[in-house]
Amino acid sequence: MSETNSAAETAAPHRYTAAMAADIEARWQDFWDAEGTYEAPNPTGDLAGDPELAAKPKKFIMDMFPYPSGAGLHVGHPLGYIATDVYARHQRMTGHNVLHTLGFDAFGLPAEQYAVQTGTHPRASTEANMENMKVQLRRLGLGHDNRRSFATIEAEYYKWTQWIFLQIFNSWYDTEADKARPIAELVEQFENGTRATPDGREWSALSAAERADLLGQYRLAYASDAPVNWSPGLGTVLANEEVTADGRSERGNFPVFKAKLRQWNMRITAYADRLLDDLDGLDWPEAIKLQQRNWIGRSEGARVEFPVDTAGGITVFTTRQDTLFGATYMVLAPEHELVERIIPAAWPEGTHPVWTGGHASPAEAVTAYRKQAAAKSDVERQAEAKDKTGVFTGAYATNPVSGEKVPVFIADYVLMGYGTGAIMAVPAHDARDFAFARAFELPMRCVVQPSDDRGTDPSTWDDAFGSYDAKLVNSANDEISLDGLGVVEAKARITEWLQEHGIGEGTVNFRLRDWLFSRQRYWGEPFPIVYDEEGIAHPLPESMLPLELPEVEDYSPRTFDPEDADTQPETPLSRNADWVNVTLDLGDGPRKYRRETNTMPNWAGSCWYELRYLDPTNDRQLVDPAIEQYWMGPREGQPTGGVDLYVGGAEHAVLHLLYARFWSKVLHDLGHISSAEPFHKLYNQGMIQAFVYRDARGIAVPAAEVEERDGAFYYEGEKVSRVLGKMGKSLKNAVTPDEICAEYGADTLRLYEMAMGPLDVSRPWDTRAVVGQYRLLQRLWRNVVDEETGEVTVVDTEPGEDTLRALHKAIDGVGQDLEGMRFNTAIAKITELNNHLTKAGGPLSRSVAERLVLLIAPLAPHIAEELWRRLGHTDSVVHQDFPVADPAYVVDETVTCVVQIKGKVRARLEISPSITDEELEALALADAAVVAALGGAGIRKVIVRAPKLVNIVPA
């Protein structure tokens, strides 16, 4: 401490300082914990409490789950937590029963990778990280109901994650009812014959394995052999949403390849239409809704069958069935299962040399090309590469409308993840098909009349012509003609014809793929599934839950050279034979089983955590229906129910948010919850950024040690560059909340983060600017407490007119801003009021001081509690009523009206804000200055905008 500061504190021993703030904050945090100040009562059950509070309107306010990182928090992390805390506090003060708490999403890759590096068990490091974060978060004064907090790694929690998985496994989607139903009802239909088996045999005639395979085609959770995203560098497979735009793993930035493995999947595609339709009723940012709509990717078109002599047929999905007559070749994805069945032993006679890739046989060509394609990500395969690659399979299909034989290729620009993994190529009217046809010297046929002067011979074109605003040509056979029709009418006509002839049908397709739900990791929820000696999957009964994660010596997955696509996963759990191989009685006597050795993805625990917050001690059911209905049930303005406010980053638009919506809909369909959507209102906060300083080598240097001289920046005497970016330990620019709390106090940190700018906009951190909010609190303190004696200085007299007007305007503005989450402008209004009171001089009226404290209480709760107590109150400020403005003082007594003649200001009138247009016009025309300016000229028009403007147009 400097001598100057020491002398100042001696002269003013009761000044609000960092030391005093630390003492105040610690005392009130202890008080809140001891009194259960933030405990929100349920209407019933173990957490039922004050019935009067439970009878108030409810507000359920949530933050996105934090992950307990070993690095702890920097000042960017609490932005959303402080914002929800301010909002929750205001809601309590405006008459709501507020549920606000925070848990930890603690399974997943980061903890496991840290454990592998350090030899520390993931549980030990994760729990230590959680304890550190709890201390940091508590210091911020967050008003959480700590009874409701939990971590996803607790067996009491993931018991219900496993239980939900079993509900999904034991369900199927009934398209007629448009909802999920228990799988037992589907079995009953097969048993009584109301639903036929695929081959027509009786259900009783099917073997156990055949029944299991058939039900697997319907189950909402199912295992299948399918192309997956395999990351050798991570040693695990990834969902599509976990692969970046450049085809690398979101976590670790490793290359991702396509491989075929047996994995668990969630049939989220069954809910595609509902996931789209229900977005309309949600109060979400339009940008997030658009991302989900694009990811789901609904498109209407037709499925068309192209016969193949050796394999029955190839089914394609197309949105341009009107161009069928222009299909001159076909392309299958390299991974397509039909490829092996259609390739002949030798090249057909007359095969174009360009088509063979220089290989002696179709089998050799296909094998070589598949290996080449597997080394590319989906994104790379879809990129507009200059050179198109592919190879002829040696097989031909028949165009069902023209009867022409068309060659079947494989090419990497066709993916198994969209449509059927096969396309009909119409090169004259599709850019990629056009480029491919040119590269492989394939025929092209114009079937859409070009709107320019290029003519109808595609061999003379420089590019494809595609348009919805055109007429069809060259599109007729003996039974149907599309010539002269517009695209919409032609699509309808050809779809009807295809359906009549049994070779196609109108259908809807989605970009959305089923959710890959297996991970080859240790640190995740074990699947409650065992396999019998025939390999049939059996769900564990609820009585055997939770299936706890075993302790293992080696919890690292087997990883490989990140570039080696020819590798296979090996899971840590598979090395634990005593856990894997078990004898269980599942109802038909003791039998030997093998446990599933994959674990669930890190998204599993966050798909339903909002429900656990409601009823965290319930060990009998997922959630008490009455409690779920109270907090999340549908109501006016919230037709699908859900959390009232959910705050977090925009990066989870098609990961967590889409998955959580899917789980909610399944649980709703099965009658477990009343809410069909988890989060009614979503708010994306911006990011707190920081300057990153780099030396000549591009290495980040400690930001705190950089000096600025003449507009340039130096570290240890060497010039460094500066760019605005993320804040983080690795970038050496992280500032911890602990540092700011130690220097200024938590209330100052809270105010600064809320005052930096609009909550949804990213903003740069500036430690030097924090002192501005610190001074606001010092002035606030000084307006109530004598810095020398520590005595409260307020008086029991009525304030003057000017002060009442300033006070009530602030109450009105701050209340609206807090409700609208405009925290920066709320702080500006409080600052303006506090400055007015400071300048007015003299002691504050008690009624003004108390309302000033209540105004700032949601934003700076510790100093507000302290001042509230010093003002003589014995109850907490947390549950006080927020001040209400007197309308008479909110409206200005007079406003200034400008009177213009020919655009020039000729008079200013002080008038009542409630004046009418007619009254204002009469007043303006009678004003002496206006009369003089008109000089007897007539008036052609008077434009009145009461109470601010009159514009006179002379004749």
XYZ file of N, CA and C in Angstrom, residues 10 33 65 74 119 148 198 218 228 230 251 322 335 353 444 451 476 500 503-504 529 536 558 737 910 943:
78
model
N -6.240 6.568 6.863
C -6.177 7.001 8.254
C -7.136 8.172 8.474
N -25.497 -18.106 2.616
C -25.417 -19.568 2.710
C -26.115 -20.072 3.971
N -24.166 -25.145 -18.870
C -23.291 -25.925 -18.000
C -21.818 -25.513 -18.139
N -11.163 -17.240 -16.073
C -10.655 -15.894 -16.325
C -11.876 -14.972 -16.380
N -1.239 -38.674 -15.347
C -1.362 -39.882 -14.530
C -2.341 -39.725 -13.386
N -29.513 -27.510 -5.194
C -29.872 -28.109 -6.473
C -28.665 -28.378 -7.368
N -41.311 -57.919 -42.462
C -40.887 -57.621 -43.836
C -41.042 -58.785 -44.815
N -36.454 -50.019 -35.923
C -37.463 -49.089 -35.424
C -37.015 -48.318 -34.182
N -18.720 -43.849 -40.169
C -18.578 -42.944 -39.029
C -17.375 -42.039 -39.257
N -14.017 -41.151 -38.021
C -12.993 -41.794 -37.188
C -11.774 -40.885 -37.109
N -12.309 -31.000 -31.119
C -11.408 -31.093 -29.981
C -10.068 -31.641 -30.457
N -38.093 -33.172 -62.187
C -38.504 -32.703 -63.514
C -37.401 -32.864 -64.556
N -18.559 -45.366 -50.511
C -18.861 -46.324 -49.438
C -20.165 -47.076 -49.667
N -11.451 -45.379 -72.003
C -10.237 -45.472 -71.166
C -10.209 -44.457 -70.019
N -24.245 -35.130 -72.397
C -25.109 -34.177 -71.701
C -26.356 -33.936 -72.538
N -32.387 -19.434 -70.693
C -32.989 -18.112 -70.839
C -32.058 -17.155 -71.564
N -39.869 -36.068 -73.016
C -41.098 -36.800 -73.354
C -40.777 -38.237 -73.720
N -47.547 -43.819 -60.216
C -48.463 -44.710 -60.940
C -47.743 -45.943 -61.471
N -42.254 -46.754 -59.726
C -40.795 -46.590 -59.825
C -40.305 -45.349 -59.068
N -41.193 -44.723 -58.325
C -40.793 -43.563 -57.548
C -41.953 -42.998 -56.766
N -26.353 -51.562 -21.236
C -26.642 -52.592 -22.235
C -25.663 -53.744 -22.060
N -26.992 -60.481 -29.090
C -28.218 -59.688 -28.997
C -28.107 -58.734 -27.807
N -6.652 -46.185 -27.080
C -5.529 -46.399 -27.969
C -5.610 -45.386 -29.102
N -10.721 -13.453 -12.276
C -11.618 -12.658 -11.424
C -11.035 -12.469 -10.028
N -41.656 26.438 -24.366
C -41.686 25.512 -23.235
C -43.137 25.125 -23.000
N -47.257 21.586 -40.121
C -46.982 20.189 -39.732
C -46.655 20.179 -38.241
